[in-house]
PDB file of C-alpha atoms in Angstrom:
ATOM      1  CA  GLU A   1     -92.968  16.326 107.237  1.00 96.00           C
ATOM      2  CA  VAL A   2     -94.947  19.533 107.857  1.00 97.00           C
ATOM      3  CA  HIS A   3     -92.795  22.581 108.453  1.00 98.00           C
ATOM      4  CA  LEU A   4     -93.714  26.125 109.163  1.00 98.00           C
ATOM      5  CA  VAL A   5     -91.246  28.824 109.619  1.00 98.00           C
ATOM      6  CA  GLU A   6     -92.006  32.327 110.561  1.00 98.00           C
ATOM      7  CA  SER A   7     -89.660  35.241 109.830  1.00 98.00           C
ATOM      8  CA  GLY A   8     -89.938  39.119 109.765  1.00 98.00           C
ATOM      9  CA  GLY A   9     -90.133  39.812 113.464  1.00 98.00           C
ATOM     10  CA  GLY A  10     -88.057  42.385 115.167  1.00 98.00           C
ATOM     11  CA  LEU A  11     -88.319  45.826 116.826  1.00 98.00           C
ATOM     12  CA  ALA A  12     -90.714  48.396 115.525  1.00 98.00           C
ATOM     13  CA  GLN A  13     -91.899  51.798 116.960  1.00 98.00           C
ATOM     14  CA  PRO A  14     -95.374  52.633 117.840  1.00 98.00           C
ATOM     15  CA  GLY A  15     -97.193  53.630 114.616  1.00 98.00           C
ATOM     16  CA  GLY A  16     -94.706  51.652 112.550  1.00 98.00           C
ATOM     17  CA  SER A  17     -95.041  48.599 110.285  1.00 98.00           C
ATOM     18  CA  LEU A  18     -93.671  45.045 109.878  1.00 98.00           C
ATOM     19  CA  ARG A  19     -94.463  42.231 107.525  1.00 98.00           C
ATOM     20  CA  LEU A  20     -94.352  38.792 108.776  1.00 98.00           C
ATOM     21  CA  SER A  21     -93.803  35.814 106.620  1.00 98.00           C
ATOM     22  CA  CYS A  22     -94.338  31.962 107.082  1.00 98.00           C
ATOM     23  CA  ALA A  23     -92.753  29.566 104.836  1.00 98.00           C
ATOM     24  CA  ALA A  24     -94.569  26.289 104.499  1.00 98.00           C
ATOM     25  CA  SER A  25     -93.159  23.028 103.274  1.00 98.00           C
ATOM     26  CA  GLY A  26     -94.076  19.239 103.608  1.00 98.00           C
ATOM     27  CA  PHE A  27     -97.848  19.627 102.471  1.00 97.00           C
ATOM     28  CA  THR A  28     -99.852  20.951  99.668  1.00 97.00           C
ATOM     29  CA  PHE A  29    -100.116  24.620 100.978  1.00 98.00           C
ATOM     30  CA  ARG A  30    -102.701  25.732  98.405  1.00 97.00           C
ATOM     31  CA  SER A  31    -105.085  23.220  99.967  1.00 97.00           C
ATOM     32  CA  TYR A  32    -105.126  24.476 103.541  1.00 97.00           C
ATOM     33  CA  GLU A  33    -106.505  27.364 105.450  1.00 98.00           C
ATOM     34  CA  MET A  34    -104.088  29.143 107.408  1.00 98.00           C
ATOM     35  CA  ASN A  35    -104.136  31.425 110.527  1.00 98.00           C
ATOM     36  CA  TRP A  36    -101.855  33.735 112.719  1.00 98.00           C
ATOM     37  CA  VAL A  37    -102.101  33.419 116.458  1.00 98.00           C
ATOM     38  CA  ARG A  38    -100.129  35.547 118.772  1.00 98.00           C
ATOM     39  CA  GLN A  39     -98.934  35.366 122.529  1.00 98.00           C
ATOM     40  CA  ALA A  40     -97.999  38.432 124.474  1.00 98.00           C
ATOM     41  CA  PRO A  41     -94.994  37.737 126.776  1.00 97.00           C
ATOM     42  CA  GLY A  42     -96.082  35.773 129.748  1.00 96.00           C
ATOM     43  CA  LYS A  43     -99.804  35.740 128.406  1.00 98.00           C
ATOM     44  CA  GLY A  44    -102.214  33.338 126.692  1.00 98.00           C
ATOM     45  CA  LEU A  45    -102.905  32.710 123.240  1.00 98.00           C
ATOM     46  CA  GLU A  46    -104.820  35.069 120.897  1.00 98.00           C
ATOM     47  CA  TRP A  47    -106.046  34.242 117.381  1.00 98.00           C
ATOM     48  CA  VAL A  48    -105.283  37.016 115.092  1.00 98.00           C
ATOM     49  CA  SER A  49    -106.339  36.222 111.758  1.00 98.00           C
ATOM     50  CA  TYR A  50    -107.521  33.562 109.189  1.00 98.00           C
ATOM     51  CA  ILE A  51    -107.439  33.317 105.356  1.00 98.00           C
ATOM     52  CA  SER A  52    -109.012  30.545 103.238  1.00 97.00           C
ATOM     53  CA  ASP A  53    -107.120  28.069 100.969  1.00 96.00           C
ATOM     54  CA  GLY A  54    -107.746  30.306  97.964  1.00 95.00           C
ATOM     55  CA  GLY A  55    -107.287  33.568  99.870  1.00 96.00           C
ATOM     56  CA  PHE A  56    -110.714  34.838  99.110  1.00 97.00           C
ATOM     57  CA  THR A  57    -112.142  34.607 102.743  1.00 97.00           C
ATOM     58  CA  ILE A  58    -110.467  36.432 105.542  1.00 98.00           C
ATOM     59  CA  TYR A  59    -111.252  37.120 109.136  1.00 98.00           C
ATOM     60  CA  TYR A  60    -109.493  39.341 111.789  1.00 98.00           C
ATOM     61  CA  ALA A  61    -109.623  39.514 115.625  1.00 98.00           C
ATOM     62  CA  ASP A  62    -111.210  43.048 116.366  1.00 98.00           C
ATOM     63  CA  SER A  63    -107.986  44.005 117.956  1.00 98.00           C
ATOM     64  CA  VAL A  64    -106.152  44.230 114.684  1.00 98.00           C
ATOM     65  CA  LYS A  65    -108.893  44.865 112.239  1.00 98.00           C
ATOM     66  CA  GLY A  66    -108.060  47.798 109.929  1.00 98.00           C
ATOM     67  CA  ARG A  67    -104.366  47.570 110.863  1.00 98.00           C
ATOM     68  CA  PHE A  68    -103.397  44.262 109.880  1.00 98.00           C
ATOM     69  CA  THR A  69    -103.725  42.436 106.517  1.00 98.00           C
ATOM     70  CA  ILE A  70    -103.228  38.844 105.972  1.00 98.00           C
ATOM     71  CA  SER A  71    -102.277  37.357 102.684  1.00 98.00           C
ATOM     72  CA  ARG A  72    -100.838  34.223 100.945  1.00 98.00           C
ATOM     73  CA  ASP A  73     -99.031  33.283  97.879  1.00 98.00           C
ATOM     74  CA  ASN A  74     -99.698  29.777  97.009  1.00 98.00           C
ATOM     75  CA  ALA A  75     -97.198  29.548  94.289  1.00 98.00           C
ATOM     76  CA  LYS A  76     -94.556  30.277  96.704  1.00 98.00           C
ATOM     77  CA  ASN A  77     -96.084  28.344  99.531  1.00 98.00           C
ATOM     78  CA  SER A  78     -96.031  31.410 101.940  1.00 98.00           C
ATOM     79  CA  LEU A  79     -98.341  33.201 104.203  1.00 98.00           C
ATOM     80  CA  PHE A  80     -98.000  36.730 105.217  1.00 98.00           C
ATOM     81  CA  LEU A  81     -99.173  39.358 107.737  1.00 98.00           C
ATOM     82  CA  GLN A  82     -98.734  43.098 107.039  1.00 98.00           C
ATOM     83  CA  MET A  83     -98.864  44.740 110.357  1.00 98.00           C
ATOM     84  CA  ASN A  84     -99.354  48.641 110.244  1.00 98.00           C
ATOM     85  CA  SER A  85    -100.081  51.322 112.918  1.00 98.00           C
ATOM     86  CA  LEU A  86     -98.391  49.019 115.517  1.00 98.00           C
ATOM     87  CA  ARG A  87     -99.180  49.568 119.036  1.00 98.00           C
ATOM     88  CA  ALA A  88     -97.353  48.537 122.349  1.00 98.00           C
ATOM     89  CA  GLU A  89    -100.017  45.905 122.721  1.00 98.00           C
ATOM     90  CA  ASP A  90     -99.129  44.227 119.595  1.00 98.00           C
ATOM     91  CA  THR A  91     -95.937  43.003 121.245  1.00 98.00           C
ATOM     92  CA  ALA A  92     -96.057  39.162 121.208  1.00 98.00           C
ATOM     93  CA  VAL A  93     -94.559  35.979 119.621  1.00 98.00           C
ATOM     94  CA  TYR A  94     -96.468  35.554 116.235  1.00 98.00           C
ATOM     95  CA  TYR A  95     -97.236  32.149 115.205  1.00 98.00           C
ATOM     96  CA  CYS A  96     -98.530  30.851 111.825  1.00 98.00           C
ATOM     97  CA  ALA A  97    -100.938  27.810 112.248  1.00 98.00           C
ATOM     98  CA  ARG A  98    -102.397  25.479 109.792  1.00 98.00           C
ATOM     99  CA  ASP A  99    -106.110  24.523 109.990  1.00 96.00           C
ATOM    100  CA  ARG A 100    -106.445  20.835 110.406  1.00 92.00           C
ATOM    101  CA  TYR A 101    -108.772  20.451 107.504  1.00 87.00           C
ATOM    102  CA  HIS A 102    -111.011  22.628 105.397  1.00 85.00           C
ATOM    103  CA  GLY A 103    -113.180  24.629 107.731  1.00 84.00           C
ATOM    104  CA  SER A 104    -111.972  22.862 110.870  1.00 89.00           C
ATOM    105  CA  GLY A 105    -110.860  25.811 113.007  1.00 93.00           C
ATOM    106  CA  THR A 106    -108.465  23.561 114.751  1.00 97.00           C
ATOM    107  CA  PHE A 107    -104.740  24.213 114.394  1.00 98.00           C
ATOM    108  CA  ASP A 108    -102.865  21.063 113.901  1.00 97.00           C
ATOM    109  CA  TYR A 109     -99.322  22.396 112.899  1.00 98.00           C
ATOM    110  CA  TRP A 110     -97.659  25.694 114.350  1.00 98.00           C
ATOM    111  CA  GLY A 111     -94.458  27.401 113.385  1.00 98.00           C
ATOM    112  CA  GLN A 112     -91.967  27.985 115.932  1.00 98.00           C
ATOM    113  CA  GLY A 113     -93.098  31.861 116.110  1.00 98.00           C
ATOM    114  CA  THR A 114     -91.371  35.124 115.502  1.00 98.00           C
ATOM    115  CA  LEU A 115     -91.063  37.972 118.373  1.00 98.00           C
ATOM    116  CA  VAL A 116     -92.550  41.377 117.400  1.00 98.00           C
ATOM    117  CA  THR A 117     -91.500  44.065 119.921  1.00 98.00           C
ATOM    118  CA  VAL A 118     -93.426  47.366 119.632  1.00 98.00           C
ATOM    119  CA  SER A 119     -91.373  50.069 121.620  1.00 97.00           C
ATOM    120  CA  SER A 120     -89.993  53.430 121.399  1.00 96.00           C
TER     121      SER A 120
ATOM    122  CA  GLU B   1    -117.173  36.664 121.535  1.00 96.00           C
ATOM    123  CA  ILE B   2    -117.187  33.271 123.176  1.00 97.00           C
ATOM    124  CA  ALA B   3    -115.229  33.454 126.529  1.00 98.00           C
ATOM    125  CA  LEU B   4    -113.584  30.257 127.686  1.00 98.00           C
ATOM    126  CA  THR B   5    -112.871  30.002 131.337  1.00 98.00           C
ATOM    127  CA  GLN B   6    -110.283  27.427 132.460  1.00 98.00           C
ATOM    128  CA  SER B   7    -109.972  26.027 136.002  1.00 97.00           C
ATOM    129  CA  PRO B   8    -107.982  25.639 138.062  1.00 98.00           C
ATOM    130  CA  ALA B   9    -105.254  28.323 136.907  1.00 98.00           C
ATOM    131  CA  THR B  10    -102.606  26.106 138.357  1.00 98.00           C
ATOM    132  CA  LEU B  11    -102.477  22.348 139.183  1.00 98.00           C
ATOM    133  CA  SER B  12     -99.742  20.946 141.466  1.00 98.00           C
ATOM    134  CA  LEU B  13     -99.479  17.394 141.158  1.00 98.00           C
ATOM    135  CA  SER B  14     -96.809  14.572 141.315  1.00 97.00           C
ATOM    136  CA  PRO B  15     -95.667  12.128 138.451  1.00 97.00           C
ATOM    137  CA  GLY B  16     -98.166   9.414 138.224  1.00 98.00           C
ATOM    138  CA  GLU B  17    -101.158  11.306 139.470  1.00 98.00           C
ATOM    139  CA  ARG B  18    -104.287  11.966 137.532  1.00 98.00           C
ATOM    140  CA  ALA B  19    -104.896  15.540 136.154  1.00 98.00           C
ATOM    141  CA  THR B  20    -108.480  16.811 135.547  1.00 98.00           C
ATOM    142  CA  LEU B  21    -108.640  20.210 133.727  1.00 98.00           C
ATOM    143  CA  SER B  22    -111.847  22.116 133.119  1.00 98.00           C
ATOM    144  CA  CYS B  23    -112.958  24.675 130.407  1.00 98.00           C
ATOM    145  CA  ARG B  24    -116.264  26.237 130.474  1.00 98.00           C
ATOM    146  CA  ALA B  25    -117.741  28.057 127.268  1.00 98.00           C
ATOM    147  CA  SER B  26    -119.848  31.238 127.803  1.00 98.00           C
ATOM    148  CA  GLN B  27    -122.308  29.831 125.333  1.00 98.00           C
ATOM    149  CA  SER B  28    -122.881  26.563 123.701  1.00 98.00           C
ATOM    150  CA  VAL B  29    -119.902  25.627 121.378  1.00 98.00           C
ATOM    151  CA  SER B  30    -121.451  21.991 120.745  1.00 97.00           C
ATOM    152  CA  SER B  31    -118.353  19.722 120.439  1.00 98.00           C
ATOM    153  CA  SER B  32    -116.193  22.122 118.715  1.00 97.00           C
ATOM    154  CA  LEU B  33    -113.479  22.439 121.239  1.00 98.00           C
ATOM    155  CA  ALA B  34    -109.775  21.539 121.214  1.00 98.00           C
ATOM    156  CA  TRP B  35    -107.073  21.245 123.694  1.00 98.00           C
ATOM    157  CA  TYR B  36    -103.345  22.282 123.217  1.00 98.00           C
ATOM    158  CA  GLN B  37    -100.219  21.745 125.340  1.00 98.00           C
ATOM    159  CA  GLN B  38     -97.419  24.367 125.341  1.00 98.00           C
ATOM    160  CA  LYS B  39     -94.091  23.952 127.037  1.00 98.00           C
ATOM    161  CA  PRO B  40     -91.853  26.915 127.779  1.00 96.00           C
ATOM    162  CA  GLY B  41     -90.223  28.288 124.610  1.00 96.00           C
ATOM    163  CA  GLN B  42     -92.258  26.115 122.286  1.00 98.00           C
ATOM    164  CA  ALA B  43     -95.139  26.457 120.148  1.00 98.00           C
ATOM    165  CA  PRO B  44     -98.584  24.890 121.123  1.00 98.00           C
ATOM    166  CA  ARG B  45     -99.238  21.316 120.160  1.00 98.00           C
ATOM    167  CA  LEU B  46    -102.717  19.985 119.428  1.00 98.00           C
ATOM    168  CA  LEU B  47    -103.846  17.294 121.776  1.00 98.00           C
ATOM    169  CA  ILE B  48    -107.561  16.761 121.370  1.00 98.00           C
ATOM    170  CA  TYR B  49    -109.959  18.051 118.655  1.00 98.00           C
ATOM    171  CA  ASP B  50    -113.686  18.062 118.598  1.00 97.00           C
ATOM    172  CA  ALA B  51    -113.846  17.623 122.372  1.00 98.00           C
ATOM    173  CA  SER B  52    -112.746  14.005 122.463  1.00 98.00           C
ATOM    174  CA  ASN B  53    -110.556  13.003 119.636  1.00 98.00           C
ATOM    175  CA  ARG B  54    -106.940  12.559 120.085  1.00 98.00           C
ATOM    176  CA  ALA B  55    -104.611  14.234 117.525  1.00 97.00           C
ATOM    177  CA  THR B  56    -101.994  12.083 115.673  1.00 96.00           C
ATOM    178  CA  GLY B  57     -99.423  10.673 117.967  1.00 97.00           C
ATOM    179  CA  ILE B  58    -101.007  11.865 121.233  1.00 98.00           C
ATOM    180  CA  PRO B  59    -100.627   9.227 123.874  1.00 98.00           C
ATOM    181  CA  ALA B  60    -103.777   7.480 125.295  1.00 98.00           C
ATOM    182  CA  ARG B  61    -103.314   8.954 128.709  1.00 98.00           C
ATOM    183  CA  PHE B  62    -104.778  12.128 127.175  1.00 98.00           C
ATOM    184  CA  SER B  63    -108.507  12.170 126.949  1.00 98.00           C
ATOM    185  CA  GLY B  64    -111.174  14.608 126.371  1.00 98.00           C
ATOM    186  CA  SER B  65    -114.926  14.848 127.205  1.00 98.00           C
ATOM    187  CA  GLY B  66    -117.899  17.238 127.207  1.00 98.00           C
ATOM    188  CA  SER B  67    -120.020  19.176 124.928  1.00 98.00           C
ATOM    189  CA  GLY B  68    -122.055  22.250 125.021  1.00 98.00           C
ATOM    190  CA  THR B  69    -120.628  24.482 127.638  1.00 98.00           C
ATOM    191  CA  ASP B  70    -118.499  22.179 129.810  1.00 98.00           C
ATOM    192  CA  PHE B  71    -115.265  20.292 128.729  1.00 98.00           C
ATOM    193  CA  THR B  72    -112.730  18.278 130.641  1.00 98.00           C
ATOM    194  CA  LEU B  73    -109.120  17.154 129.746  1.00 98.00           C
ATOM    195  CA  ILE B  74    -107.789  14.262 131.759  1.00 98.00           C
ATOM    196  CA  ILE B  75    -104.285  13.150 131.951  1.00 98.00           C
ATOM    197  CA  SER B  76    -104.614   9.624 133.465  1.00 98.00           C
ATOM    198  CA  SER B  77    -101.163   9.346 134.951  1.00 98.00           C
ATOM    199  CA  LEU B  78     -98.788  12.328 134.601  1.00 98.00           C
ATOM    200  CA  GLU B  79     -95.432  11.814 133.005  1.00 98.00           C
ATOM    201  CA  PRO B  80     -92.517  14.151 133.495  1.00 97.00           C
ATOM    202  CA  GLU B  81     -92.911  15.590 130.138  1.00 97.00           C
ATOM    203  CA  ASP B  82     -96.577  16.504 130.691  1.00 98.00           C
ATOM    204  CA  PHE B  83     -95.930  19.432 133.103  1.00 97.00           C
ATOM    205  CA  ALA B  84     -96.917  22.243 130.874  1.00 98.00           C
ATOM    206  CA  VAL B  85     -99.577  24.866 130.204  1.00 98.00           C
ATOM    207  CA  TYR B  86    -102.755  23.749 128.603  1.00 98.00           C
ATOM    208  CA  TYR B  87    -105.168  25.678 126.610  1.00 98.00           C
ATOM    209  CA  CYS B  88    -108.648  25.064 125.372  1.00 98.00           C
ATOM    210  CA  GLN B  89    -109.926  26.623 122.052  1.00 98.00           C
ATOM    211  CA  GLN B  90    -113.268  26.850 120.397  1.00 98.00           C
ATOM    212  CA  ARG B  91    -113.930  26.870 116.597  1.00 97.00           C
ATOM    213  CA  TYR B  92    -117.744  27.038 116.733  1.00 97.00           C
ATOM    214  CA  TYR B  93    -117.901  30.836 116.422  1.00 96.00           C
ATOM    215  CA  TRP B  94    -115.909  33.607 114.996  1.00 96.00           C
ATOM    216  CA  PRO B  95    -113.521  34.775 116.332  1.00 97.00           C
ATOM    217  CA  ARG B  96    -111.622  31.697 117.344  1.00 98.00           C
ATOM    218  CA  THR B  97    -110.950  32.052 121.195  1.00 98.00           C
ATOM    219  CA  PHE B  98    -108.698  30.377 123.684  1.00 98.00           C
ATOM    220  CA  GLY B  99    -109.063  29.906 127.424  1.00 98.00           C
ATOM    221  CA  GLN B 100    -106.497  31.597 129.577  1.00 98.00           C
ATOM    222  CA  GLY B 101    -104.628  28.380 130.282  1.00 98.00           C
ATOM    223  CA  THR B 102    -104.013  25.932 133.178  1.00 98.00           C
ATOM    224  CA  LYS B 103    -100.518  25.216 134.297  1.00 98.00           C
ATOM    225  CA  VAL B 104     -99.693  21.841 135.463  1.00 98.00           C
ATOM    226  CA  GLU B 105     -96.645  21.950 137.612  1.00 98.00           C
ATOM    227  CA  ILE B 106     -94.833  19.610 139.609  1.00 95.00           C
ATOM    228  CA  LYS B 107     -95.776  19.429 143.284  1.00 94.00           C
TER     229      LYS B 107
END
């Protein structure tokens, strides 16, 4: 059974940093493209970042470009999101989500999410 | 960036009734559209991919249609567990974008 478990969320000050992790199990992680999607409190879903299966192709939403860095460790079945220069508007639940198949752009499995709160 | 506009914002219906949800894209996204269901405190769940294909384990009462700019999700007969928020999402262009959601609530 596919499982995605996020961790690393918490309270950060504006301008601060956090590193999110997503532990994957139940599938061949190195064969799947992965994403981060976030949801501000009471709001809709916003795609944040994508990384290809080998980690060589990466995309970001304009709202986080230059501040967030996505990466993965296929040997450890893990996905990461390094979040720097955090702003209040980055406050959200962050989900890792798997692409249904190579290049699909459709998210078939999601983690339970980890809450990031940016506040002084 | 492709904007997805969902309507209505809220749909008030009774169990057993038919729900019709709409998603309109600002440019053609071909058939590259998915629908997700989200219940409070839970992660989204994939319902429909490529406009009309049900994801694994999704009941037949959920159906999707459309192409280009206009898409529809139909729930043929609402079950109590179907009251939730529904999002559409396009995968045709970067960045991937979602609609703002339609809440299906109990009347």
